[in-house]
Amino acid sequence: MTLSVLPLSIIILQVLFLLIGIVIEAVVLYFKLPLTQRQSVECSTVVNLVSSIFVWLIFLILQGIIPEMIRLEVISYILFNKFYKLLFLIEVDSILMIVGIISFCVICFIEFIVIVSMQNLFSEEAESRSLMQTLQVSAVRNDPGKAVAIVTANVLSQGFLFLLLSILRFV
């Protein structure tokens, strides 16, 4: 792979977004969940990395499924922040808003599953259970406080990132 093909701007932007998201979500998790400062930073780091990897995997899988003309438009928008030929006949802003809402919900769901799984994996009672039993317990257990904390953390971090992107777009 040559450096001319490597999308450095996307990599740098993703790292920047991860760092900002980790900080904002760690603060929210520290105040909303019974975690120490170190635990909230570690939890936020793991959760954000796992959700970013999962979202990029979904994106890459969908790239293999969607038609060629849409694929070119999406890749052009992701890599160069502009559309290739704008082959869409419907409003682009509404498509981006729908994709944003869907990705927000998917990220919240992934982060909730990861946090509950992590807390159940590293609890004292998990030492007596196998890994599969611990994952089954974490999938069944409901905790609205964690869900509210995760949604609040995501609203704040992704809202700030959206504001940052909006400012960068108009500057």
Tab-separated table of N, CA and C in Angstrom:
chain	number	residue	atom	x	y	z
A	1	MET	N	0.848	-1.175	0.000
A	1	MET	CA	0.000	0.000	0.000
A	1	MET	C	0.892	1.235	0.000
A	2	THR	N	0.601	2.150	-0.870
A	2	THR	CA	1.387	3.376	-0.920
A	2	THR	C	0.732	4.441	-0.062
A	3	LEU	N	1.493	5.458	0.261
A	3	LEU	CA	0.964	6.523	1.101
A	3	LEU	C	-0.080	7.364	0.382
A	4	SER	N	-0.054	7.387	-0.927
A	4	SER	CA	-1.036	8.190	-1.652
A	4	SER	C	-2.441	7.599	-1.548
A	5	VAL	N	-2.550	6.325	-1.231
A	5	VAL	CA	-3.855	5.674	-1.106
A	5	VAL	C	-4.356	5.732	0.330
A	6	LEU	N	-3.462	5.859	1.286
A	6	LEU	CA	-3.813	5.867	2.696
A	6	LEU	C	-4.602	7.138	3.039
A	7	PRO	N	-5.829	7.001	3.536
A	7	PRO	CA	-6.647	8.182	3.848
A	7	PRO	C	-6.254	8.800	5.198
A	8	LEU	N	-5.153	9.529	5.211
A	8	LEU	CA	-4.638	10.096	6.458
A	8	LEU	C	-5.616	11.067	7.112
A	9	SER	N	-6.337	11.831	6.318
A	9	SER	CA	-7.268	12.794	6.911
A	9	SER	C	-8.367	12.082	7.704
A	10	ILE	N	-8.869	10.974	7.191
A	10	ILE	CA	-9.901	10.214	7.905
A	10	ILE	C	-9.328	9.589	9.170
A	11	ILE	N	-8.121	9.070	9.090
A	11	ILE	CA	-7.481	8.446	10.258
A	11	ILE	C	-7.251	9.483	11.352
A	12	ILE	N	-6.737	10.635	10.981
A	12	ILE	CA	-6.480	11.697	11.960
A	12	ILE	C	-7.796	12.200	12.548
A	13	LEU	N	-8.806	12.381	11.711
A	13	LEU	CA	-10.109	12.835	12.193
A	13	LEU	C	-10.745	11.801	13.129
A	14	GLN	N	-10.616	10.523	12.816
A	14	GLN	CA	-11.167	9.478	13.681
A	14	GLN	C	-10.455	9.455	15.032
A	15	VAL	N	-9.139	9.591	15.029
A	15	VAL	CA	-8.380	9.626	16.289
A	15	VAL	C	-8.786	10.846	17.115
A	16	LEU	N	-8.912	11.994	16.463
A	16	LEU	CA	-9.337	13.205	17.166
A	16	LEU	C	-10.730	13.031	17.758
A	17	PHE	N	-11.657	12.479	16.979
A	17	PHE	CA	-13.006	12.249	17.483
A	17	PHE	C	-13.019	11.251	18.636
A	18	LEU	N	-12.191	10.216	18.532
A	18	LEU	CA	-12.123	9.246	19.625
A	18	LEU	C	-11.606	9.900	20.902
A	19	LEU	N	-10.569	10.711	20.791
A	19	LEU	CA	-10.016	11.364	21.977
A	19	LEU	C	-11.034	12.298	22.627
A	20	ILE	N	-11.713	13.089	21.814
A	20	ILE	CA	-12.727	14.004	22.352
A	20	ILE	C	-13.892	13.214	22.951
A	21	GLY	N	-14.349	12.188	22.243
A	21	GLY	CA	-15.454	11.372	22.737
A	21	GLY	C	-15.110	10.641	24.024
A	22	ILE	N	-13.889	10.135	24.123
A	22	ILE	CA	-13.459	9.421	25.330
A	22	ILE	C	-13.473	10.357	26.527
A	23	VAL	N	-12.968	11.559	26.354
A	23	VAL	CA	-12.922	12.513	27.467
A	23	VAL	C	-14.323	12.891	27.922
A	24	ILE	N	-15.178	13.253	26.990
A	24	ILE	CA	-16.538	13.679	27.358
A	24	ILE	C	-17.310	12.530	27.986
A	25	GLU	N	-17.228	11.347	27.387
A	25	GLU	CA	-17.979	10.208	27.922
A	25	GLU	C	-17.416	9.735	29.258
A	26	ALA	N	-16.108	9.851	29.463
A	26	ALA	CA	-15.517	9.460	30.750
A	26	ALA	C	-16.029	10.356	31.869
A	27	VAL	N	-16.160	11.637	31.611
A	27	VAL	CA	-16.686	12.560	32.624
A	27	VAL	C	-18.134	12.205	32.962
A	28	VAL	N	-18.945	11.945	31.943
A	28	VAL	CA	-20.350	11.601	32.186
A	28	VAL	C	-20.460	10.272	32.936
A	29	LEU	N	-19.682	9.267	32.516
A	29	LEU	CA	-19.738	7.972	33.193
A	29	LEU	C	-19.260	8.076	34.638
A	30	TYR	N	-18.296	8.940	34.893
A	30	TYR	CA	-17.801	9.126	36.266
A	30	TYR	C	-18.891	9.672	37.174
A	31	PHE	N	-19.687	10.617	36.662
A	31	PHE	CA	-20.730	11.219	37.484
A	31	PHE	C	-22.012	10.396	37.523
A	32	LYS	N	-22.273	9.609	36.494
A	32	LYS	CA	-23.551	8.883	36.425
A	32	LYS	C	-23.469	7.440	36.935
A	33	LEU	N	-22.288	6.823	36.864
A	33	LEU	CA	-22.141	5.431	37.277
A	33	LEU	C	-21.193	5.355	38.474
A	34	PRO	N	-21.314	4.289	39.262
A	34	PRO	CA	-20.416	4.155	40.415
A	34	PRO	C	-19.021	3.679	39.975
A	35	LEU	N	-18.276	4.567	39.329
A	35	LEU	CA	-16.939	4.254	38.844
A	35	LEU	C	-15.954	5.279	39.366
A	36	THR	N	-14.710	4.854	39.520
A	36	THR	CA	-13.656	5.797	39.848
A	36	THR	C	-13.263	6.551	38.577
A	37	GLN	N	-12.419	7.556	38.731
A	37	GLN	CA	-11.985	8.309	37.550
A	37	GLN	C	-11.234	7.408	36.580
A	38	ARG	N	-10.355	6.585	37.111
A	38	ARG	CA	-9.589	5.687	36.243
A	38	ARG	C	-10.503	4.686	35.540
A	39	GLN	N	-11.447	4.105	36.284
A	39	GLN	CA	-12.361	3.145	35.687
A	39	GLN	C	-13.228	3.786	34.611
A	40	SER	N	-13.654	5.020	34.841
A	40	SER	CA	-14.495	5.675	33.833
A	40	SER	C	-13.705	5.970	32.565
A	41	VAL	N	-12.432	6.355	32.688
A	41	VAL	CA	-11.607	6.594	31.500
A	41	VAL	C	-11.340	5.280	30.768
A	42	GLU	N	-11.020	4.224	31.513
A	42	GLU	CA	-10.779	2.924	30.889
A	42	GLU	C	-12.042	2.404	30.207
A	43	CYS	N	-13.165	2.526	30.883
A	43	CYS	CA	-14.434	2.052	30.328
A	43	CYS	C	-14.799	2.848	29.078
A	44	SER	N	-14.646	4.151	29.149
A	44	SER	CA	-14.944	4.992	27.993
A	44	SER	C	-14.018	4.686	26.821
A	45	THR	N	-12.760	4.433	27.095
A	45	THR	CA	-11.805	4.107	26.035
A	45	THR	C	-12.178	2.800	25.342
A	46	VAL	N	-12.426	1.773	26.128
A	46	VAL	CA	-12.767	0.468	25.549
A	46	VAL	C	-14.072	0.554	24.768
A	47	VAL	N	-15.060	1.205	25.344
A	47	VAL	CA	-16.371	1.304	24.712
A	47	VAL	C	-16.286	2.062	23.392
A	48	ASN	N	-15.561	3.169	23.370
A	48	ASN	CA	-15.439	3.954	22.145
A	48	ASN	C	-14.639	3.222	21.077
A	49	LEU	N	-13.579	2.534	21.468
A	49	LEU	CA	-12.801	1.776	20.485
A	49	LEU	C	-13.622	0.636	19.889
A	50	VAL	N	-14.333	-0.094	20.728
A	50	VAL	CA	-15.147	-1.210	20.238
A	50	VAL	C	-16.259	-0.698	19.323
A	51	SER	N	-16.930	0.375	19.726
A	51	SER	CA	-18.014	0.881	18.881
A	51	SER	C	-17.478	1.451	17.566
A	52	SER	N	-16.314	2.091	17.591
A	52	SER	CA	-15.727	2.611	16.342
A	52	SER	C	-15.346	1.477	15.403
A	53	ILE	N	-14.740	0.442	15.950
A	53	ILE	CA	-14.373	-0.708	15.122
A	53	ILE	C	-15.620	-1.356	14.535
A	54	PHE	N	-16.649	-1.509	15.350
A	54	PHE	CA	-17.883	-2.131	14.886
A	54	PHE	C	-18.549	-1.298	13.793
A	55	VAL	N	-18.594	0.019	13.969
A	55	VAL	CA	-19.221	0.890	12.966
A	55	VAL	C	-18.427	0.860	11.665
A	56	TRP	N	-17.093	0.860	11.735
A	56	TRP	CA	-16.290	0.783	10.508
A	56	TRP	C	-16.472	-0.565	9.821
A	57	LEU	N	-16.618	-1.642	10.603
A	57	LEU	CA	-16.873	-2.951	9.999
A	57	LEU	C	-18.220	-2.973	9.279
A	58	ILE	N	-19.239	-2.393	9.906
A	58	ILE	CA	-20.547	-2.307	9.254
A	58	ILE	C	-20.436	-1.502	7.966
A	59	PHE	N	-19.716	-0.384	8.021
A	59	PHE	CA	-19.535	0.460	6.832
A	59	PHE	C	-18.844	-0.322	5.719
A	60	LEU	N	-17.790	-1.048	6.056
A	60	LEU	CA	-17.061	-1.794	5.027
A	60	LEU	C	-17.894	-2.946	4.465
A	61	ILE	N	-18.686	-3.590	5.299
A	61	ILE	CA	-19.564	-4.657	4.817
A	61	ILE	C	-20.626	-4.084	3.886
A	62	LEU	N	-21.211	-2.947	4.273
A	62	LEU	CA	-22.228	-2.327	3.425
A	62	LEU	C	-21.642	-1.848	2.099
A	63	GLN	N	-20.381	-1.483	2.084
A	63	GLN	CA	-19.745	-1.053	0.841
A	63	GLN	C	-19.694	-2.182	-0.182
A	64	GLY	N	-19.634	-3.401	0.291
A	64	GLY	CA	-19.629	-4.535	-0.621
A	64	GLY	C	-21.008	-4.909	-1.125
A	65	ILE	N	-22.047	-4.388	-0.492
A	65	ILE	CA	-23.413	-4.769	-0.826
A	65	ILE	C	-24.108	-3.735	-1.706
A	66	ILE	N	-23.873	-2.455	-1.448
A	66	ILE	CA	-24.628	-1.410	-2.144
A	66	ILE	C	-24.185	-1.282	-3.605
A	67	PRO	N	-25.039	-0.731	-4.459
A	67	PRO	CA	-24.696	-0.582	-5.881
A	67	PRO	C	-23.485	0.330	-6.095
A	68	GLU	N	-22.853	0.164	-7.241
A	68	GLU	CA	-21.606	0.868	-7.569
A	68	GLU	C	-21.752	2.384	-7.519
A	69	MET	N	-22.833	2.938	-8.091
A	69	MET	CA	-22.970	4.396	-8.144
A	69	MET	C	-23.147	4.989	-6.748
A	70	ILE	N	-23.859	4.301	-5.873
A	70	ILE	CA	-24.019	4.789	-4.504
A	70	ILE	C	-22.710	4.627	-3.743
A	71	ARG	N	-21.997	3.536	-3.980
A	71	ARG	CA	-20.715	3.292	-3.332
A	71	ARG	C	-19.720	4.411	-3.649
A	72	LEU	N	-19.666	4.832	-4.908
A	72	LEU	CA	-18.771	5.929	-5.289
A	72	LEU	C	-19.138	7.222	-4.573
A	73	GLU	N	-20.422	7.491	-4.464
A	73	GLU	CA	-20.869	8.707	-3.776
A	73	GLU	C	-20.491	8.671	-2.294
A	74	VAL	N	-20.717	7.530	-1.647
A	74	VAL	CA	-20.430	7.409	-0.218
A	74	VAL	C	-18.927	7.523	0.038
A	75	ILE	N	-18.133	6.825	-0.736
A	75	ILE	CA	-16.684	6.886	-0.551
A	75	ILE	C	-16.170	8.302	-0.823
A	76	SER	N	-16.694	8.946	-1.848
A	76	SER	CA	-16.281	10.312	-2.143
A	76	SER	C	-16.653	11.256	-1.007
A	77	TYR	N	-17.836	11.068	-0.432
A	77	TYR	CA	-18.251	11.937	0.672
A	77	TYR	C	-17.423	11.677	1.921
A	78	ILE	N	-17.157	10.411	2.228
A	78	ILE	CA	-16.379	10.069	3.426
A	78	ILE	C	-14.936	10.558	3.296
A	79	LEU	N	-14.317	10.295	2.160
A	79	LEU	CA	-12.896	10.605	2.014
A	79	LEU	C	-12.617	12.055	1.639
A	80	PHE	N	-13.474	12.658	0.809
A	80	PHE	CA	-13.173	13.986	0.290
A	80	PHE	C	-14.170	15.058	0.706
A	81	ASN	N	-15.190	14.686	1.485
A	81	ASN	CA	-16.197	15.607	1.995
A	81	ASN	C	-16.983	16.291	0.877
A	82	LYS	N	-17.107	15.637	-0.255
A	82	LYS	CA	-17.953	16.119	-1.341
A	82	LYS	C	-18.441	14.911	-2.126
A	83	PHE	N	-19.544	15.085	-2.816
A	83	PHE	CA	-20.107	13.990	-3.577
A	83	PHE	C	-19.435	13.883	-4.937
A	84	TYR	N	-19.388	12.665	-5.455
A	84	TYR	CA	-18.710	12.379	-6.720
A	84	TYR	C	-19.457	12.997	-7.893
A	85	LYS	N	-20.689	12.562	-8.122
A	85	LYS	CA	-21.491	13.113	-9.213
A	85	LYS	C	-22.901	13.473	-8.779
A	86	LEU	N	-23.200	13.250	-7.527
A	86	LEU	CA	-24.529	13.518	-6.983
A	86	LEU	C	-25.626	12.868	-7.819
A	87	LEU	N	-25.627	11.549	-7.798
A	87	LEU	CA	-26.598	10.787	-8.575
A	87	LEU	C	-27.932	10.622	-7.852
A	88	PHE	N	-28.025	11.129	-6.622
A	88	PHE	CA	-29.250	10.967	-5.857
A	88	PHE	C	-30.311	11.945	-6.345
A	89	LEU	N	-31.524	11.488	-6.392
A	89	LEU	CA	-32.623	12.357	-6.779
A	89	LEU	C	-33.364	12.899	-5.565
A	90	ILE	N	-33.085	12.348	-4.383
A	90	ILE	CA	-33.747	12.818	-3.170
A	90	ILE	C	-32.793	13.702	-2.384
A	91	GLU	N	-33.305	14.318	-1.369
A	91	GLU	CA	-32.516	15.244	-0.572
A	91	GLU	C	-31.358	14.529	0.123
A	92	VAL	N	-30.166	15.045	-0.060
A	92	VAL	CA	-28.974	14.466	0.544
A	92	VAL	C	-28.956	14.730	2.047
A	93	ASP	N	-29.403	15.913	2.465
A	93	ASP	CA	-29.406	16.244	3.885
A	93	ASP	C	-30.300	15.303	4.684
A	94	SER	N	-31.447	14.924	4.125
A	94	SER	CA	-32.335	14.010	4.841
A	94	SER	C	-31.710	12.615	4.949
A	95	ILE	N	-31.003	12.196	3.912
A	95	ILE	CA	-30.313	10.900	3.975
A	95	ILE	C	-29.242	10.925	5.057
A	96	LEU	N	-28.462	11.998	5.100
A	96	LEU	CA	-27.414	12.114	6.116
A	96	LEU	C	-28.001	12.159	7.520
A	97	MET	N	-29.147	12.810	7.692
A	97	MET	CA	-29.780	12.873	9.002
A	97	MET	C	-30.277	11.490	9.429
A	98	ILE	N	-30.872	10.760	8.520
A	98	ILE	CA	-31.357	9.410	8.840
A	98	ILE	C	-30.190	8.490	9.182
A	99	VAL	N	-29.121	8.563	8.396
A	99	VAL	CA	-27.935	7.753	8.677
A	99	VAL	C	-27.338	8.135	10.029
A	100	GLY	N	-27.316	9.422	10.354
A	100	GLY	CA	-26.802	9.873	11.645
A	100	GLY	C	-27.620	9.357	12.812
A	101	ILE	N	-28.937	9.378	12.692
A	101	ILE	CA	-29.805	8.888	13.759
A	101	ILE	C	-29.648	7.384	13.935
A	102	ILE	N	-29.593	6.665	12.829
A	102	ILE	CA	-29.409	5.211	12.901
A	102	ILE	C	-28.056	4.870	13.525
A	103	SER	N	-27.008	5.568	13.108
A	103	SER	CA	-25.681	5.270	13.668
A	103	SER	C	-25.622	5.639	15.145
A	104	PHE	N	-26.305	6.718	15.562
A	104	PHE	CA	-26.347	7.070	16.984
A	104	PHE	C	-26.992	5.952	17.794
A	105	CYS	N	-28.121	5.437	17.319
A	105	CYS	CA	-28.809	4.354	18.035
A	105	CYS	C	-27.959	3.087	18.081
A	106	VAL	N	-27.297	2.763	16.978
A	106	VAL	CA	-26.440	1.575	16.944
A	106	VAL	C	-25.267	1.737	17.903
A	107	ILE	N	-24.661	2.911	17.919
A	107	ILE	CA	-23.528	3.152	18.819
A	107	ILE	C	-23.961	3.067	20.278
A	108	CYS	N	-25.107	3.645	20.616
A	108	CYS	CA	-25.611	3.555	21.995
A	108	CYS	C	-25.854	2.104	22.392
A	109	PHE	N	-26.450	1.328	21.502
A	109	PHE	CA	-26.714	-0.084	21.790
A	109	PHE	C	-25.405	-0.855	21.985
A	110	ILE	N	-24.446	-0.640	21.110
A	110	ILE	CA	-23.154	-1.329	21.220
A	110	ILE	C	-22.465	-0.960	22.528
A	111	GLU	N	-22.460	0.335	22.850
A	111	GLU	CA	-21.791	0.772	24.070
A	111	GLU	C	-22.476	0.222	25.315
A	112	PHE	N	-23.796	0.134	25.305
A	112	PHE	CA	-24.502	-0.441	26.444
A	112	PHE	C	-24.119	-1.907	26.627
A	113	ILE	N	-24.108	-2.668	25.544
A	113	ILE	CA	-23.735	-4.080	25.625
A	113	ILE	C	-22.300	-4.235	26.123
A	114	VAL	N	-21.391	-3.402	25.633
A	114	VAL	CA	-19.983	-3.500	26.031
A	114	VAL	C	-19.806	-3.139	27.495
A	115	ILE	N	-20.454	-2.079	27.967
A	115	ILE	CA	-20.313	-1.678	29.376
A	115	ILE	C	-20.875	-2.744	30.307
A	116	VAL	N	-22.063	-3.243	29.997
A	116	VAL	CA	-22.664	-4.271	30.860
A	116	VAL	C	-21.807	-5.534	30.842
A	117	SER	N	-21.301	-5.903	29.673
A	117	SER	CA	-20.448	-7.093	29.589
A	117	SER	C	-19.151	-6.905	30.361
A	118	MET	N	-18.558	-5.719	30.254
A	118	MET	CA	-17.317	-5.460	30.987
A	118	MET	C	-17.535	-5.508	32.487
A	119	GLN	N	-18.613	-4.887	32.956
A	119	GLN	CA	-18.868	-4.881	34.393
A	119	GLN	C	-19.174	-6.281	34.906
A	120	ASN	N	-19.857	-7.081	34.107
A	120	ASN	CA	-20.148	-8.439	34.532
A	120	ASN	C	-18.929	-9.351	34.421
A	121	LEU	N	-18.063	-9.087	33.462
A	121	LEU	CA	-16.852	-9.894	33.322
A	121	LEU	C	-15.890	-9.688	34.476
A	122	PHE	N	-15.815	-8.452	34.973
A	122	PHE	CA	-14.830	-8.138	35.993
A	122	PHE	C	-15.409	-8.042	37.392
A	123	SER	N	-16.629	-8.503	37.594
A	123	SER	CA	-17.200	-8.506	38.931
A	123	SER	C	-16.730	-9.738	39.700
A	124	GLU	N	-16.922	-9.694	41.015
A	124	GLU	CA	-16.473	-10.813	41.861
A	124	GLU	C	-17.246	-12.098	41.569
A	125	GLU	N	-18.528	-11.963	41.299
A	125	GLU	CA	-19.332	-13.158	41.030
A	125	GLU	C	-19.022	-13.772	39.676
A	126	ALA	N	-18.366	-13.020	38.796
A	126	ALA	CA	-18.013	-13.545	37.479
A	126	ALA	C	-16.872	-14.554	37.560
A	127	GLU	N	-16.096	-14.499	38.632
A	127	GLU	CA	-14.979	-15.435	38.763
A	127	GLU	C	-15.459	-16.872	38.895
A	128	SER	N	-16.665	-17.069	39.433
A	128	SER	CA	-17.187	-18.415	39.605
A	128	SER	C	-17.926	-18.918	38.363
A	129	ARG	N	-18.167	-18.023	37.378
A	129	ARG	CA	-18.885	-18.411	36.171
A	129	ARG	C	-17.928	-18.479	34.988
A	130	SER	N	-18.361	-19.200	33.974
A	130	SER	CA	-17.581	-19.234	32.740
A	130	SER	C	-17.852	-17.960	31.937
A	131	LEU	N	-17.069	-17.756	30.887
A	131	LEU	CA	-17.228	-16.567	30.058
A	131	LEU	C	-18.606	-16.528	29.400
A	132	MET	N	-19.073	-17.646	28.895
A	132	MET	CA	-20.382	-17.680	28.230
A	132	MET	C	-21.507	-17.401	29.221
A	133	GLN	N	-21.415	-17.937	30.435
A	133	GLN	CA	-22.438	-17.668	31.444
A	133	GLN	C	-22.457	-16.189	31.813
A	134	THR	N	-21.285	-15.577	31.921
A	134	THR	CA	-21.195	-14.160	32.254
A	134	THR	C	-21.803	-13.311	31.146
A	135	LEU	N	-21.533	-13.660	29.884
A	135	LEU	CA	-22.110	-12.906	28.773
A	135	LEU	C	-23.620	-13.079	28.706
A	136	GLN	N	-24.123	-14.271	29.041
A	136	GLN	CA	-25.564	-14.484	29.055
A	136	GLN	C	-26.223	-13.665	30.165
A	137	VAL	N	-25.586	-13.598	31.334
A	137	VAL	CA	-26.125	-12.799	32.429
A	137	VAL	C	-26.150	-11.332	32.042
A	138	SER	N	-25.090	-10.851	31.378
A	138	SER	CA	-25.043	-9.436	30.990
A	138	SER	C	-26.061	-9.115	29.912
A	139	ALA	N	-26.390	-10.066	29.073
A	139	ALA	CA	-27.386	-9.823	28.029
A	139	ALA	C	-28.791	-9.773	28.604
A	140	VAL	N	-29.042	-10.487	29.692
A	140	VAL	CA	-30.380	-10.555	30.272
A	140	VAL	C	-30.626	-9.410	31.255
A	141	ARG	N	-29.599	-8.987	31.958
A	141	ARG	CA	-29.743	-7.989	33.020
A	141	ARG	C	-30.060	-6.615	32.444
A	142	ASN	N	-31.080	-5.959	32.998
A	142	ASN	CA	-31.469	-4.616	32.580
A	142	ASN	C	-31.065	-3.618	33.653
A	143	ASP	N	-30.504	-2.504	33.250
A	143	ASP	CA	-30.151	-1.454	34.189
A	143	ASP	C	-30.420	-0.111	33.525
A	144	PRO	N	-31.561	0.516	33.848
A	144	PRO	CA	-31.890	1.777	33.189
A	144	PRO	C	-30.910	2.899	33.509
A	145	GLY	N	-30.261	2.862	34.659
A	145	GLY	CA	-29.286	3.889	35.008
A	145	GLY	C	-28.095	3.890	34.060
A	146	LYS	N	-27.639	2.698	33.691
A	146	LYS	CA	-26.533	2.599	32.732
A	146	LYS	C	-26.966	3.077	31.357
A	147	ALA	N	-28.170	2.717	30.974
A	147	ALA	CA	-28.659	3.135	29.656
A	147	ALA	C	-28.775	4.654	29.587
A	148	VAL	N	-29.287	5.279	30.647
A	148	VAL	CA	-29.398	6.739	30.671
A	148	VAL	C	-28.013	7.376	30.639
A	149	ALA	N	-27.066	6.811	31.369
A	149	ALA	CA	-25.703	7.348	31.377
A	149	ALA	C	-25.062	7.245	30.001
A	150	ILE	N	-25.279	6.130	29.334
A	150	ILE	CA	-24.674	5.931	28.009
A	150	ILE	C	-25.308	6.866	26.987
A	151	VAL	N	-26.627	6.994	27.023
A	151	VAL	CA	-27.291	7.891	26.073
A	151	VAL	C	-26.880	9.338	26.341
A	152	THR	N	-26.806	9.729	27.614
A	152	THR	CA	-26.370	11.085	27.947
A	152	THR	C	-24.947	11.335	27.475
A	153	ALA	N	-24.057	10.376	27.721
A	153	ALA	CA	-22.667	10.525	27.297
A	153	ALA	C	-22.572	10.638	25.780
A	154	ASN	N	-23.337	9.831	25.069
A	154	ASN	CA	-23.299	9.877	23.610
A	154	ASN	C	-23.914	11.152	23.056
A	155	VAL	N	-24.987	11.622	23.658
A	155	VAL	CA	-25.592	12.872	23.200
A	155	VAL	C	-24.588	14.015	23.362
A	156	LEU	N	-23.932	14.071	24.502
A	156	LEU	CA	-22.977	15.150	24.731
A	156	LEU	C	-21.759	15.036	23.817
A	157	SER	N	-21.183	13.835	23.712
A	157	SER	CA	-19.962	13.705	22.906
A	157	SER	C	-20.255	13.863	21.418
A	158	GLN	N	-21.303	13.214	20.920
A	158	GLN	CA	-21.599	13.331	19.497
A	158	GLN	C	-22.177	14.700	19.153
A	159	GLY	N	-22.879	15.325	20.097
A	159	GLY	CA	-23.345	16.690	19.872
A	159	GLY	C	-22.177	17.658	19.764
A	160	PHE	N	-21.187	17.489	20.639
A	160	PHE	CA	-20.006	18.342	20.560
A	160	PHE	C	-19.238	18.104	19.267
A	161	LEU	N	-19.109	16.844	18.867
A	161	LEU	CA	-18.414	16.538	17.614
A	161	LEU	C	-19.177	17.086	16.405
A	162	PHE	N	-20.502	17.036	16.446
A	162	PHE	CA	-21.309	17.611	15.367
A	162	PHE	C	-21.104	19.125	15.306
A	163	LEU	N	-21.084	19.766	16.457
A	163	LEU	CA	-20.830	21.200	16.507
A	163	LEU	C	-19.441	21.523	15.967
A	164	LEU	N	-18.452	20.731	16.326
A	164	LEU	CA	-17.095	20.923	15.835
A	164	LEU	C	-17.028	20.742	14.320
A	165	LEU	N	-17.687	19.704	13.810
A	165	LEU	CA	-17.724	19.496	12.349
A	165	LEU	C	-18.434	20.637	11.642
A	166	SER	N	-19.506	21.135	12.226
A	166	SER	CA	-20.235	22.254	11.624
A	166	SER	C	-19.356	23.491	11.550
A	167	ILE	N	-18.629	23.758	12.619
A	167	ILE	CA	-17.721	24.920	12.623
A	167	ILE	C	-16.621	24.737	11.588
A	168	LEU	N	-16.048	23.534	11.518
A	168	LEU	CA	-14.987	23.289	10.550
A	168	LEU	C	-15.486	23.384	9.103
A	169	ARG	N	-16.715	23.032	8.876
A	169	ARG	CA	-17.278	23.072	7.526
A	169	ARG	C	-17.460	24.503	7.023
A	170	PHE	N	-17.801	25.414	7.939
A	170	PHE	CA	-18.046	26.785	7.539
A	170	PHE	C	-16.818	27.683	7.651
A	171	VAL	N	-15.757	27.178	8.199
A	171	VAL	CA	-14.526	27.981	8.333
A	171	VAL	C	-13.638	27.781	7.134
